[in-house]
Coordinates of C-alpha atoms (C1' of nucleotides) in Angstrom, one line a residue:
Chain A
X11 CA 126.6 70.1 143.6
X12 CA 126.9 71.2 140.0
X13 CA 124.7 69.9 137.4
X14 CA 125.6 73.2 135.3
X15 CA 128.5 71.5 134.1
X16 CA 126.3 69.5 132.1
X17 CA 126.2 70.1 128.3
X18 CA 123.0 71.3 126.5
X19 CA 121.8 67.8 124.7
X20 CA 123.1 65.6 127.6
X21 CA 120.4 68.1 130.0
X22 CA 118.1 67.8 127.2
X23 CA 118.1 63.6 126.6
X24 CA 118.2 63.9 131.2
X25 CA 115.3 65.3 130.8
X26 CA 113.5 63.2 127.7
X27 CA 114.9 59.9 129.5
X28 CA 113.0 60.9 133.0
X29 CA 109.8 62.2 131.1
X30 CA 109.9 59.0 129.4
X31 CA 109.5 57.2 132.5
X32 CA 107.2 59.8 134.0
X33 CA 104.3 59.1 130.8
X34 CA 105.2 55.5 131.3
X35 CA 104.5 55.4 134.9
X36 CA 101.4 57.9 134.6
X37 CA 100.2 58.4 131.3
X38 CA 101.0 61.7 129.2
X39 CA 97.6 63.5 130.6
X40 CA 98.1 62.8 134.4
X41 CA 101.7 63.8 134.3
X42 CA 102.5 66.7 135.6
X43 CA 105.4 69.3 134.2
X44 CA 106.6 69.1 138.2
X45 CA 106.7 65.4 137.9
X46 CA 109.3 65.3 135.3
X47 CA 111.2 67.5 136.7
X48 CA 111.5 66.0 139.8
X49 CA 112.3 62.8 138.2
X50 CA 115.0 64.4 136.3
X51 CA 116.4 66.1 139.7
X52 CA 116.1 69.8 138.3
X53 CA 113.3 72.4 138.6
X54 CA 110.3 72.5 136.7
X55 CA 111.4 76.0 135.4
X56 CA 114.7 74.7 133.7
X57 CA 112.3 72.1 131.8
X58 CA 111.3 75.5 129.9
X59 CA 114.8 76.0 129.0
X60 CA 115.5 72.7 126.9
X61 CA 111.6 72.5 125.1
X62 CA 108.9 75.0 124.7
X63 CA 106.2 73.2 126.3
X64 CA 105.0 69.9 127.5
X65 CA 103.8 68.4 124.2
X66 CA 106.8 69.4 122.8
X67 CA 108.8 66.6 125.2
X68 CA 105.8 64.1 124.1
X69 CA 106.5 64.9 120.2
X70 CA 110.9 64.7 120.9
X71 CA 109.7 60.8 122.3
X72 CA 107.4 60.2 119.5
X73 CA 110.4 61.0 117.2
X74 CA 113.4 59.0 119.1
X75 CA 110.6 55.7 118.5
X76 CA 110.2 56.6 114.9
X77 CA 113.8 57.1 113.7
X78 CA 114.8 53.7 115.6
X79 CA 112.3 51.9 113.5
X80 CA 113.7 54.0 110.3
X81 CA 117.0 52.6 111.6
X82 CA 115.7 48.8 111.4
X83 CA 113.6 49.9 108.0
X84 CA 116.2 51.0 106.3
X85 CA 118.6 47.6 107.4
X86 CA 115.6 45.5 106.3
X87 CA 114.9 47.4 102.6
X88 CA 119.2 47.5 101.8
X89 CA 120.1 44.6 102.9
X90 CA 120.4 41.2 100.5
X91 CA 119.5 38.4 100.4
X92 CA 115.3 36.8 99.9
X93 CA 113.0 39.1 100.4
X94 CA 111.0 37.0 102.7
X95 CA 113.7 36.1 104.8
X96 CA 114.8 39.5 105.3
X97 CA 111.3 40.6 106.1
X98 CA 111.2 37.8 109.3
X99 CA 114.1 39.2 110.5
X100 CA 112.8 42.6 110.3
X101 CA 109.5 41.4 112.2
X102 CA 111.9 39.9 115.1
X103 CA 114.0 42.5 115.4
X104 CA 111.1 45.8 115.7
X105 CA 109.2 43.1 118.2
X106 CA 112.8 42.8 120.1
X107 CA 113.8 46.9 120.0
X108 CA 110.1 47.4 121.3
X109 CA 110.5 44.8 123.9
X110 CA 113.8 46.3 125.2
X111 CA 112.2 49.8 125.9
X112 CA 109.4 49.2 127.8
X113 CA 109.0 52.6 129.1
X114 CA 109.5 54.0 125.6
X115 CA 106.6 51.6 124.3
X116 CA 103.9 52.3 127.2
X117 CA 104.4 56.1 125.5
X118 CA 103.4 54.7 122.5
X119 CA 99.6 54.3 124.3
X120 CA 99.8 58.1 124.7
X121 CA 101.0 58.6 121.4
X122 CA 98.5 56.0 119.3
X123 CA 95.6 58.3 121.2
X124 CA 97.4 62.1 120.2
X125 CA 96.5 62.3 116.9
X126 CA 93.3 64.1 117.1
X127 CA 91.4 67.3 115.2
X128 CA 91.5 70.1 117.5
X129 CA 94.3 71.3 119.7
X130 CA 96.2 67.4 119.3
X131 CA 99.9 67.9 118.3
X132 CA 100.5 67.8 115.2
X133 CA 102.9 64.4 115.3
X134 CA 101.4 63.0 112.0
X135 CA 101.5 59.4 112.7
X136 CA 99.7 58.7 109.8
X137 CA 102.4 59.6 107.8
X138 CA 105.0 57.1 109.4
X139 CA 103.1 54.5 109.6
X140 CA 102.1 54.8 106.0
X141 CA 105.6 55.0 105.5
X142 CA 106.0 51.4 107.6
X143 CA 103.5 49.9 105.5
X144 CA 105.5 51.6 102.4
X145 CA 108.8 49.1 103.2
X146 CA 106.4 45.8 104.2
X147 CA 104.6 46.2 101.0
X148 CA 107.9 46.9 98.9
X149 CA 109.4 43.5 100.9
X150 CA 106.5 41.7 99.8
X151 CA 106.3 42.8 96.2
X152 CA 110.2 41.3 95.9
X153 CA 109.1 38.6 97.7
X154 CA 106.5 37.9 95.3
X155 CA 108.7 38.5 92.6
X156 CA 111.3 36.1 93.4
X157 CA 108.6 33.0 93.9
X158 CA 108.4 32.9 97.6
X159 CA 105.2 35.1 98.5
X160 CA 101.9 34.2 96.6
X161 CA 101.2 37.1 93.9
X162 CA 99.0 39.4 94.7
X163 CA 99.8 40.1 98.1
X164 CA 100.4 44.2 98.1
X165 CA 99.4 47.1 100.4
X166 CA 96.7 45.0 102.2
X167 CA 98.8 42.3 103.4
X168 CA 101.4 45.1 104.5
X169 CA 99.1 46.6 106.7
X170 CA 98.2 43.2 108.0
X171 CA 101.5 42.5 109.3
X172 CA 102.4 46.2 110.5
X173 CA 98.7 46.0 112.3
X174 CA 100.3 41.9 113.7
X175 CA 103.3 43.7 114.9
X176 CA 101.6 46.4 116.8
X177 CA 99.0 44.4 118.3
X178 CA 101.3 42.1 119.6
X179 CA 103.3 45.0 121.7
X180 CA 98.9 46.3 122.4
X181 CA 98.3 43.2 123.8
X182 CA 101.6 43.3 126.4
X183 CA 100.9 46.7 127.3
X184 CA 96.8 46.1 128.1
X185 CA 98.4 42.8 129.7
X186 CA 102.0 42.4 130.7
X187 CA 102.1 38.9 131.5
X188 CA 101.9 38.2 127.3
X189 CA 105.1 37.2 126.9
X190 CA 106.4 39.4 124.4
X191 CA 109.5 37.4 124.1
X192 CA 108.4 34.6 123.2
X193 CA 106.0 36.1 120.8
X194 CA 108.4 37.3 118.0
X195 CA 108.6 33.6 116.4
X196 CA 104.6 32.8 116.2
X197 CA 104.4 36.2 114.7
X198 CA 107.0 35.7 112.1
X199 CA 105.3 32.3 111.5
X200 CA 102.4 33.6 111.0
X201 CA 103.0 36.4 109.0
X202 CA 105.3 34.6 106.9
X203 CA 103.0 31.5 106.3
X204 CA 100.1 33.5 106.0
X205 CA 102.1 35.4 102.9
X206 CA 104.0 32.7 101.2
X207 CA 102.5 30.7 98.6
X208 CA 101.7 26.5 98.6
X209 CA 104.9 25.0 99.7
X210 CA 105.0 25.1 103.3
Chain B
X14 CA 56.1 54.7 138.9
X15 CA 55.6 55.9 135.3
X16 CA 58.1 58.3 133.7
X17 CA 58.5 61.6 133.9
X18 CA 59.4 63.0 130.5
X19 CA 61.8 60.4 128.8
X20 CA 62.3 56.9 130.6
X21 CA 65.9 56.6 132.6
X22 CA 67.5 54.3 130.5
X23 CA 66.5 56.0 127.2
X24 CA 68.3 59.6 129.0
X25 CA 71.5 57.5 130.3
X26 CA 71.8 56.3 126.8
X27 CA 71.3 59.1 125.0
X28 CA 74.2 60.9 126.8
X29 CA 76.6 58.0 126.3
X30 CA 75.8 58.2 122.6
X31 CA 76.7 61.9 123.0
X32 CA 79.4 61.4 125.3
X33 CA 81.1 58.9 122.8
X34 CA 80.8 61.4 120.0
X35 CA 82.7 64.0 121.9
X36 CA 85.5 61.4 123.0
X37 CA 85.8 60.3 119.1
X38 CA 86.1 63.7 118.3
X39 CA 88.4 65.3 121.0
X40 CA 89.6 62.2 123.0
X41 CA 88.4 61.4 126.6
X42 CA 91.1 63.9 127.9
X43 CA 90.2 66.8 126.0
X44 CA 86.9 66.6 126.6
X45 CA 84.3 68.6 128.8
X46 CA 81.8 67.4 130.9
X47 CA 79.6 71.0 129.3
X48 CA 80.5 69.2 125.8
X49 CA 79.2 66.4 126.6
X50 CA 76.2 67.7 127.9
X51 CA 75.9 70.2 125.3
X52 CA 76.4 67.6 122.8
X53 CA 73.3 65.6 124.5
X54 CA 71.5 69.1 124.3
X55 CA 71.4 69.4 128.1
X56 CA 73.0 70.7 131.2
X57 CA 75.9 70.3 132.7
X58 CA 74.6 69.2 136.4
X59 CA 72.2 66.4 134.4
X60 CA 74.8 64.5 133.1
X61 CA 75.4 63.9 137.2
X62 CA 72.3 62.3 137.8
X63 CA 72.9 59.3 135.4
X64 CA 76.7 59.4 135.8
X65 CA 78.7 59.7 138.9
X66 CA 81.7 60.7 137.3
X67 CA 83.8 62.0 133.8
X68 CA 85.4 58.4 134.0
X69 CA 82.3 56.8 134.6
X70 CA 81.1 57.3 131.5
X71 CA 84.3 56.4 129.9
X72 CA 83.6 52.8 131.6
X73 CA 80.4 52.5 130.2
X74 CA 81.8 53.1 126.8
X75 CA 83.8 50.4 127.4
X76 CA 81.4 48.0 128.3
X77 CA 79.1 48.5 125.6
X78 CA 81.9 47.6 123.4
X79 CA 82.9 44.9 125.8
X80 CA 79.6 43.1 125.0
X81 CA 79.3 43.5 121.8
X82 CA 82.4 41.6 120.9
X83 CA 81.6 39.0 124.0
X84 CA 78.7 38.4 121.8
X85 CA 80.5 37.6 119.1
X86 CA 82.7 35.3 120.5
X87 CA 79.7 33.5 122.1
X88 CA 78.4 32.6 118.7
X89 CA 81.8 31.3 117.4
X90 CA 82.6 29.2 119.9
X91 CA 79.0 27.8 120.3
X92 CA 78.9 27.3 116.2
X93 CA 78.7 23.7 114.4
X94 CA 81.4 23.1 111.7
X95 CA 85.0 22.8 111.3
X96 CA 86.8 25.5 114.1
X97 CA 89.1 27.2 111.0
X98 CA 86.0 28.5 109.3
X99 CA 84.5 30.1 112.5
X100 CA 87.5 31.1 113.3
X101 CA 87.3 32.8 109.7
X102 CA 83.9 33.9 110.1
X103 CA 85.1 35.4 113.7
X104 CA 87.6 37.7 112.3
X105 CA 85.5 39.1 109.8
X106 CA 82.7 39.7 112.2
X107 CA 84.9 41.4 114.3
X108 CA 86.3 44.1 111.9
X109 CA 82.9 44.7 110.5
X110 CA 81.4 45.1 114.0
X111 CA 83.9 47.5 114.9
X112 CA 84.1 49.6 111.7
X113 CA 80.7 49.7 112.0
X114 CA 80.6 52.2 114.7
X115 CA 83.9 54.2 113.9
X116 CA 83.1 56.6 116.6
X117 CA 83.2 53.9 119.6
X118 CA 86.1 52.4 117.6
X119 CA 88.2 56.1 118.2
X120 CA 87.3 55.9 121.8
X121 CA 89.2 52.7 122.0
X122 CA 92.2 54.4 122.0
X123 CA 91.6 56.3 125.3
X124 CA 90.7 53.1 126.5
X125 CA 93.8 51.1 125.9
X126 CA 95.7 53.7 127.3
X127 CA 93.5 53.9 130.5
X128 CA 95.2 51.2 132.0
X129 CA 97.6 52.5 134.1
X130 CA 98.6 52.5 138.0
X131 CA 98.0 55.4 140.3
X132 CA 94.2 57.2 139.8
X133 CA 93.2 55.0 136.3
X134 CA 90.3 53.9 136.1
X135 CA 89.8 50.3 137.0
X136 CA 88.8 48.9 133.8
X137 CA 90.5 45.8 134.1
X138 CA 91.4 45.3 130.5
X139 CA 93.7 42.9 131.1
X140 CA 91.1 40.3 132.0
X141 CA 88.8 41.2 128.9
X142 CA 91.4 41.1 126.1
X143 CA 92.6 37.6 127.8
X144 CA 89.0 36.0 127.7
X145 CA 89.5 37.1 123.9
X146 CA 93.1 35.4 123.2
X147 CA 91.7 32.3 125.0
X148 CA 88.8 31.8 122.8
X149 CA 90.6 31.8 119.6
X150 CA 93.2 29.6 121.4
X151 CA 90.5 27.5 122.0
X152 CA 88.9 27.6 118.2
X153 CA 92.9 26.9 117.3
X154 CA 93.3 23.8 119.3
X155 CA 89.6 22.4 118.0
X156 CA 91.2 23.1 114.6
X157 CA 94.3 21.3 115.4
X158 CA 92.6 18.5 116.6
X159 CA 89.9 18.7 113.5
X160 CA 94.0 18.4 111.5
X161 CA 93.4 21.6 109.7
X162 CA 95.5 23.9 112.0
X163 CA 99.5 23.0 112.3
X164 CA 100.1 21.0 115.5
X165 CA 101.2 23.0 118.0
X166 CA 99.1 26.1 117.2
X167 CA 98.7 27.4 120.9
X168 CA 98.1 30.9 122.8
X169 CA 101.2 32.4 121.3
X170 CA 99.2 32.2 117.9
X171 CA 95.6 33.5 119.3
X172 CA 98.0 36.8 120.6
X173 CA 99.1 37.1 117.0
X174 CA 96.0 36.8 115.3
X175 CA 94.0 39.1 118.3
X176 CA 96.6 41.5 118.1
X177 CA 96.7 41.7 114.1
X178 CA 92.6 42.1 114.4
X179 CA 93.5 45.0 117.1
X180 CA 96.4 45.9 114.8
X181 CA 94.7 46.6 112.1
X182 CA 91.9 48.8 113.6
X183 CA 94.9 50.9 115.0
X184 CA 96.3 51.6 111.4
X185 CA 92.8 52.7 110.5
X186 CA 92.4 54.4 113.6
X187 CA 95.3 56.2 112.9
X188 CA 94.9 56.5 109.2
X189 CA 91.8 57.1 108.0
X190 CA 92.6 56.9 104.6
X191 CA 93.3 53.1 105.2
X192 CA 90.8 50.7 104.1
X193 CA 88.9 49.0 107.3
X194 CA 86.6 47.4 104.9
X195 CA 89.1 45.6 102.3
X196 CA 91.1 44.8 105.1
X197 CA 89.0 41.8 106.2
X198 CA 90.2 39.8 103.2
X199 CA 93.6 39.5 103.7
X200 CA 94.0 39.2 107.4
X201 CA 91.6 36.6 107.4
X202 CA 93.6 35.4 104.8
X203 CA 97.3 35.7 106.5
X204 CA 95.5 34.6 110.0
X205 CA 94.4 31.3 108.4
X206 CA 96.9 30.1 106.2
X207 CA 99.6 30.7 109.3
X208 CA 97.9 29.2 111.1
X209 CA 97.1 26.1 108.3
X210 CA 98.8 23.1 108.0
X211 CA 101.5 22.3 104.9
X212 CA 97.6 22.1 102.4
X213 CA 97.4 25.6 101.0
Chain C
dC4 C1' 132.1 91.8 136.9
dT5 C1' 129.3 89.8 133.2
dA6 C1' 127.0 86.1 131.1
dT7 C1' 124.9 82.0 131.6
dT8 C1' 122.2 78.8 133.7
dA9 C1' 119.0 77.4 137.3
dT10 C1' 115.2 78.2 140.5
dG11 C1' 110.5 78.1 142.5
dA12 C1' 106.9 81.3 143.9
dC13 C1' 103.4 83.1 141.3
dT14 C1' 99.5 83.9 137.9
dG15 C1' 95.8 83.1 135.1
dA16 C1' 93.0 79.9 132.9
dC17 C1' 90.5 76.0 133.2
dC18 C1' 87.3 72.5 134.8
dA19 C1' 85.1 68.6 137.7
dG20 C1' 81.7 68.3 140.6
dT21 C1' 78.0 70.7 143.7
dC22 C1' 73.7 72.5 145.1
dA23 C1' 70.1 75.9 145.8
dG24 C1' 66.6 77.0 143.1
dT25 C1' 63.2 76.5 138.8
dC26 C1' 59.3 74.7 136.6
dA27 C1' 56.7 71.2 133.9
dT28 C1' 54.1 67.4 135.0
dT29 C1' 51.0 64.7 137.8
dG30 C1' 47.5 63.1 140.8
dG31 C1' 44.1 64.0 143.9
dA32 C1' 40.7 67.1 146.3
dG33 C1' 37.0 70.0 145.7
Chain D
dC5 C1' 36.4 69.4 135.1
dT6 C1' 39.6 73.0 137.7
dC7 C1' 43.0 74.1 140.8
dC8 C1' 46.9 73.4 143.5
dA9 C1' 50.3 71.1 146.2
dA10 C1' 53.8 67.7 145.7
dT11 C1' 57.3 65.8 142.9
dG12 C1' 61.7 65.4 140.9
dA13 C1' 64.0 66.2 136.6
dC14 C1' 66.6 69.8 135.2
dT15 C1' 69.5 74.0 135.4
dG16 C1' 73.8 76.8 135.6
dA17 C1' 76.4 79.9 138.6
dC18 C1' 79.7 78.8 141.8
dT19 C1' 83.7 76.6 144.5
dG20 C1' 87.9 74.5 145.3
dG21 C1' 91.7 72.8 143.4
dT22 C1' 95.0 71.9 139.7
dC23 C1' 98.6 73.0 136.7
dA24 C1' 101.1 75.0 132.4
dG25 C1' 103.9 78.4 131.7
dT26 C1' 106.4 83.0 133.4
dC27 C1' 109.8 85.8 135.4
dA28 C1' 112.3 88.1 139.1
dT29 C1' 116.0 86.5 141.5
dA30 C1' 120.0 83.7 142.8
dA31 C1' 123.9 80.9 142.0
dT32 C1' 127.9 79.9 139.4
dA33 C1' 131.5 79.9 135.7
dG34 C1' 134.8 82.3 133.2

DNA sequence: CTATTATGACTGACCAGTCAGTCATTGGAG
DNA sequence: CTCCAATGACTGACTGGTCAGTCATAATAG
C-alpha cells in the first residue's frame, strides 16, 4: 500500500473529514487523538504532521462551518431582488446546508460549549455570530425600507431569527426524530410573518 | 436522627451550587472534582458521599433546571384566557427564568452536548425538550381553535418557537454582550405574530 | 544515497475515585 | 455535671488508568 502518494491538503481534509466523524460519533472531549487516526487509516503520530494539536483539528472544523455560512451570507446580502424574500431564501438554504452535514452539525454541540475563559480555544464565536446577526439585521433594515417589514425591527429581531435558525438544528440534534426537513418552511413562516408588517 | 453539623440536603445543595459555578466557569469537561470541592470549601473525598460520580452531579444540574421550566409550563397550560397570551406570557417567563441564573444557563451547553452514544450520560434530553415542543403545540392548537392562531399551526411551529427561545439563550450564551433582557420583546413579538392569523 | 513521510512505543502529566485514618459532636453512665 | 466511648462526617494521600504529544526508527520516493 502507499498512502504517501497522497498530496499534503488531500492528507490534511483525510484527516479533518474522519475527525469530523469521530466528534460526531463521540463528542470532542471523549475522542481520542488514536480514534481519529484510526478512522482516518493512518497513525496517530502522522496526525502531528498535518496540525499541531487536537484543538487545532476542532478550530480547522469550526472554520470549514463558518466560511460555508459566509458563502450563503454573502449570496443572501448581493443578491437582488426584496429584501424579505431574499432573507427566506437565506433561512431555507443555512437550515438545508446544516441539514446535509449532519456530522459537521453534531460538532457544532462541541463547538457552542468551547468558548470558555481559561485554557478554551480561542475560536471567537462571538464574533461570527455577531457578524450573522450583522447580515439579518442589514436584510431587515432594507426590508423595512422597502415597505415589506414593519419599522423598527433592527438588531433584536436579527438575533431572533439567527437564535430560530439555530434552535431549530438544537432541537434535531438533542432529538433526531425533529424533522429538520420539513422544518425550513414553518421557520421561514414564522420568521417572516413575525417581521412583516399588517398585510398578511 | 438529628443532624450532625449541617442537615444532608442543605450539604448536597450547597455543592451543586458550587459545582454549577465551576461548570459555568470552566465547562463540565474542564472541570475538577478538587474545584468543585474547593469551590464548596471542602474536600475532595466529601463531594463522594453526596455524589456517586463527576457526571452525577452534572445530572442533577440538569434536573434542577428540568423542573424549573416544567413548572412553568404547568402554569401556562393550566391558565384561564385566550392560549396566544399565555403562550406570550410563556415565552417571556421562560427567558427571564433562565437569565435569571446565568450560571445554570452556561452549564446548559455541556448539557446539550451530553447527549451522545457510547459512555454519555443518560440524560434523556430528548424526552424533556419534546414534553416542551408539545405543550406549546398544544397552547397553538387551543389558539387555533380560540381563531387567533393561523389554521394549521401544528408541532412544526412549537419547534420554531422552542428552538428560537433556546436560540436566543445560545446567542447570549455565546455573546455576552447580547442583550438576554431586551430580547424578550421581540421574540415574543416575531413568535406571536407568525404564528397570528391575517389581524396584525 | 538522501530527503521525505510515516510509524507506534514511550513518557510525563493529569485526574476520577478510594479508603484508612482523624476528630468534633453526642448521648449515656457514673 | 463530667467523662468517655461510639458515631459518622470529613479528610487528603494514594492508586490505577488514560491520553496528548514526542521522537527514534523504518519505509519509500526520487
Amino acid at each position: 500500500m502507499s498512502p504517501r502518494r497522497v498530496d499534503k491538503t488531500a492528507r490534511r481534509q483525510q484527516i479533518l473529514d474522519a475527525a469530523v466523524r469521530v466528534f460526531a460519533r463521540r463528542g470532542f472531549a471523549a475522542s481520542r487523538i488514536e480514534d481519529v487516526a484510526a478512522e482516518a487509516g493512518i497513525a496517530k503520530g502522522s496526525v502531528y504532521m498535518y496540525f499541531g494539536s487536537r484543538e487545532e483539528i476542532l478550530r480547522a472544523a469550526f472554520e470549514a462551518l463558518a466560511s460555508a455560512m459566509d458563502r450563503l451570507l454573502e449570496g443572501a446580502l448581493s443578491g437582488t431582488g426584496p429584501a424579505l424574500a431574499r432573507l427566506d431564501a437565506l433561512i431555507r438554504d443555512v437550515l438545508a446546508s446544516i441539514a446535509a452535514a449532519p456530522d459537521l452539525a453534531r460538532v457544532l454541540l462541541d463547538l457552542w460549549g468551547s468558548g470558555r475563559d481559561g485554557d478554551g480555544l480561542p475560536l471567537d464565536m462571538a464574533e461570527t455570530y455577531g457578524r450573522y446577526r450583522a447580515a439579518v439585521a442589514a436584510l431587515l433594515a432594507q426590508a423595512a425600507a422597502e415597505g415589506e417589514a414593519r419599522p423598527g425591527v433592527g438588531e433584536a429581531e436579527a438575533t431572533v431569527i439567527v437564535g430560530a435558525i439555530e434552535g431549530c438544528v438544537l432541537q434535531w440534534l438533542i432529538d433526531p426524530r425533529v424533522p429538520i426537513g420539513e422544518l425550513a418552511e414553518p421557520l421561514a413562516a414564522v420568521c417572516l410573518h413575525g417581521v412583516r408588517g399588517r398585510d398578511a
